[in-house]
C-alpha positions in Angstrom: 126.7 199.8 201.0 124.1 197.5 202.4 121.0 196.9 200.2 118.2 199.2 201.5 116.2 196.3 203.1 119.1 195.2 205.3 119.4 198.4 207.4 115.6 198.5 208.0 115.7 194.8 208.9 118.5 195.4 211.5 116.8 198.3 213.1 113.5 196.5 213.3 115.0 193.5 214.9 117.4 195.5 217.2 114.8 198.2 218.3 111.8 195.8 218.2 109.8 198.4 216.1 109.5 199.0 212.5 111.3 201.9 210.9 108.1 203.9 210.1 107.0 203.8 213.8 110.5 204.9 214.9 111.1 207.7 212.4 109.0 210.1 210.5 111.6 209.9 207.8 114.5 207.6 207.1 116.9 208.0 204.3 117.8 204.7 202.7 120.9 206.2 201.1 123.6 206.1 203.7 125.3 209.2 204.7 128.6 207.3 204.9 130.0 203.8 205.1 132.9 202.2 206.7 134.2 198.7 207.4 132.2 198.3 210.7 129.0 200.4 210.2 127.2 202.7 207.9 125.1 205.8 209.0 121.7 207.2 207.7 120.0 210.5 208.0 116.6 210.3 209.7 114.0 212.5 211.5 112.1 211.6 214.6 108.3 212.1 214.9 109.0 215.1 217.1 110.9 216.8 214.3 114.4 216.3 215.6 117.1 215.3 212.9 119.2 212.3 213.9 121.9 210.1 212.6 121.3 206.3 212.7 124.5 204.1 213.0 123.9 200.5 212.0 126.6 197.7 212.5 127.1 195.4 209.5 125.9 191.8 209.8 128.1 188.9 211.1 131.0 191.1 212.0 131.6 189.7 215.4 132.0 186.1 214.0 134.4 187.4 211.3 136.5 189.5 213.6 136.7 186.6 216.1 138.1 184.3 213.4 140.6 187.0 212.2 141.7 187.7 215.8 142.4 183.8 216.4 144.4 183.7 213.2 146.3 186.8 214.1 147.1 185.4 217.6 148.4 182.3 216.1 150.7 184.1 213.6 152.0 186.4 216.5 152.8 183.5 218.7 154.7 181.8 215.9 156.6 184.9 215.0 157.7 185.7 218.5 158.8 182.0 219.0 161.0 181.9 215.9 162.1 185.5 215.2 163.9 187.8 217.7 163.2 190.8 215.4 159.4 190.0 215.7 159.7 189.6 219.5 161.1 193.1 219.7 157.9 194.4 217.9 155.6 192.7 220.3 153.1 191.4 217.9 151.1 189.5 220.6 150.6 192.8 222.4 149.4 194.5 219.2 146.9 191.6 218.6 145.6 192.0 222.3 145.1 195.7 221.8 143.5 195.3 218.5 141.1 192.7 219.8 140.1 194.9 222.6 139.5 198.0 220.4 137.6 196.1 217.8 135.4 194.2 220.1 134.5 197.4 222.1 133.9 199.1 218.7 131.4 196.6 217.7 129.1 197.4 220.7 127.3 200.7 220.1 126.2 200.8 223.8 129.8 201.5 224.7 130.0 204.2 222.0 126.9 205.9 223.5 128.5 205.9 226.9 131.7 207.3 225.4 130.0 210.3 223.7 128.2 211.1 226.9 131.3 210.9 229.1 133.3 213.1 226.7 130.4 215.5 226.4 130.1 215.8 230.2 133.9 216.4 230.5 133.7 219.2 227.9 130.9 220.9 229.6 132.6 220.7 232.9 135.7 222.3 231.3 133.5 225.2 229.7 134.6 224.0 226.2 131.8 225.5 224.5 133.6 225.8 221.1 133.2 222.0 220.6 130.1 219.9 220.4 129.4 216.3 221.2 126.3 214.4 219.9 123.9 212.9 222.5 122.4 209.4 222.0 118.6 209.3 221.9 117.4 207.4 225.0 115.6 204.2 224.2 117.1 204.0 220.8 120.5 202.5 221.6 121.6 198.8 221.3 124.8 196.9 220.6 123.8 197.0 216.9 122.0 200.3 216.3 122.9 203.8 217.7 120.6 206.8 217.1 122.1 210.0 218.0 121.4 213.8 217.4 122.7 215.2 214.1 125.3 217.9 214.6 126.0 220.7 212.0 129.3 220.8 210.0 131.5 219.3 207.5 135.0 217.8 207.8 137.3 220.7 208.5 139.8 219.6 205.9 137.3 220.4 203.2 136.8 224.1 204.0 139.1 227.1 204.2 140.3 227.4 207.8 140.3 231.2 209.0 142.1 232.5 212.1 139.1 231.9 214.4 138.7 228.3 213.4 142.4 227.7 213.5 142.4 229.0 217.2 139.5 226.8 218.0 141.4 223.7 216.6 144.5 224.6 218.6 142.4 225.1 221.7 140.8 221.7 221.0 144.1 220.0 220.6 145.4 221.4 223.9 142.3 221.6 226.0 140.0 219.1 224.3 142.6 216.3 224.2 145.6 217.0 226.5 143.8 218.7 229.3 140.9 216.4 229.3 143.3 213.4 229.3 145.1 214.7 232.3 142.1 216.0 234.3 139.4 213.7 233.3 141.4 210.6 232.2 139.4 210.2 228.9 140.1 211.3 225.2 138.8 210.5 221.8 141.1 207.8 220.4 140.3 208.2 216.7 140.7 211.8 215.9 141.2 212.4 212.1 139.8 215.0 209.5 136.7 213.0 209.0 135.7 213.0 212.6 136.2 216.7 213.3 133.4 218.7 211.8 133.4 222.4 211.4 130.2 224.5 211.5 131.2 227.5 209.2 128.2 229.6 210.4 129.4 229.5 214.1 133.0 228.5 213.9 132.3 225.7 216.4 133.7 222.2 216.1 131.6 219.0 216.3 133.2 215.6 217.0 131.7 212.3 215.8 132.6 208.6 215.8 133.3 207.6 219.4 133.9 203.9 219.0 137.4 204.2 220.2 138.0 206.2 223.4 141.1 205.9 225.6 140.9 206.2 229.4 143.7 206.5 231.9 143.7 205.8 235.6 145.0 208.3 238.3 148.5 206.8 238.3 148.8 206.9 234.5 147.6 210.6 234.4 150.2 211.6 237.1 152.9 209.8 235.0 151.8 211.5 231.9 152.0 214.9 233.6 155.5 214.1 234.8 156.4 213.1 231.3 155.2 216.4 229.9 157.3 218.5 232.4 160.3 216.3 231.8 159.8 216.8 227.9 159.5 220.6 228.4 162.9 220.5 230.2 164.5 218.0 227.7 165.2 215.8 230.7 165.7 212.3 229.2 166.0 210.4 232.4 162.8 212.0 233.9 160.9 211.1 230.8 161.9 207.5 231.0 161.2 207.4 234.7 157.7 208.8 233.9 157.3 206.1 231.2 158.2 203.3 233.8 155.4 204.7 236.1 153.0 204.9 233.2 153.7 201.2 232.5 155.2 201.7 229.0 158.7 200.6 230.0 159.4 197.5 232.2 160.7 198.5 235.7 163.6 196.1 235.2 165.0 198.2 232.3 168.6 199.6 232.8 167.7 203.3 232.5 171.4 204.3 232.5 172.0 202.3 229.3 168.8 203.6 227.7 169.5 207.2 228.6 173.0 207.0 227.1 171.7 205.5 223.9 168.9 208.0 223.4 171.2 210.9 224.1 173.6 209.6 221.5 171.1 208.7 218.9 168.5 211.6 219.3 170.7 214.4 220.7 167.7 216.0 222.5 169.8 218.9 223.9 171.0 219.9 220.3 167.4 220.6 219.4 167.1 224.4 218.6 164.2 226.3 220.0 163.1 227.3 216.5 163.4 223.8 215.1 160.9 223.0 212.3 158.5 220.1 212.2 160.6 218.0 209.9 163.6 218.1 212.4 161.3 217.4 215.4 159.7 214.4 213.5 163.1 213.1 212.8 164.1 213.2 216.4 160.9 211.5 217.5 161.3 208.8 214.8 164.9 208.1 216.2 163.4 208.0 219.7 160.8 205.4 218.7 163.4 203.2 217.1 165.5 203.2 220.3 162.6 202.4 222.5 161.4 199.6 220.2 
């Protein structure tokens, strides 16, 4: 955790007003802390409860140095190791750099939560809530947002209604939103999905990583899902080519034959358990890699 004076100093410099003018109450003990930021409870002068997210000092410089070192290592690995080239480390470094540098700018996170919230409202997904940033209290280093009720769903007993909401969220809140609106929460885990036990509603937090797909990618994803439902390997691979995940120059005949030999998709029983499905997916990933 940062010492109590540091968050107050960052808030004051970033929002250009001292903490006591911005908040009726500010809790110096952080609600939580991670590698990029820590969050604090606070109350605005109008009585609204909020959460204040503060970026740790000097992160951009540190990450820039780390990314340069990773890029150099990836270049060397790809040049001298065929095995490393197959893993595409330079592509990983490029994606890592994009995600990290976006996550360091809280203005992008504020945009992400608004965009996802609007999509959920348009889809009538009233079982899940998204926090709203407080206008005028958002900068690249500080993000003030409304506080949502709930605790991490993994820490409470999940009843039938909550389980149904989680399933609806997995299908509608992620898959449907991705296909229709082209935007999805890219960092879903137990700590970012809160459960309000009083209402059974879900609340999402932490929007530093949000994925976006263009119209062509969304169409390809829809084609892939239809092909997956019919266990049509060639159609799945053609959809992945359209998506941009497989090079157009790939010989699909060879790839289809290898996948059907290693993965045996048509042998998968309708009542297959999670372990068997996971084993097949693992083999598929190995072939594609």
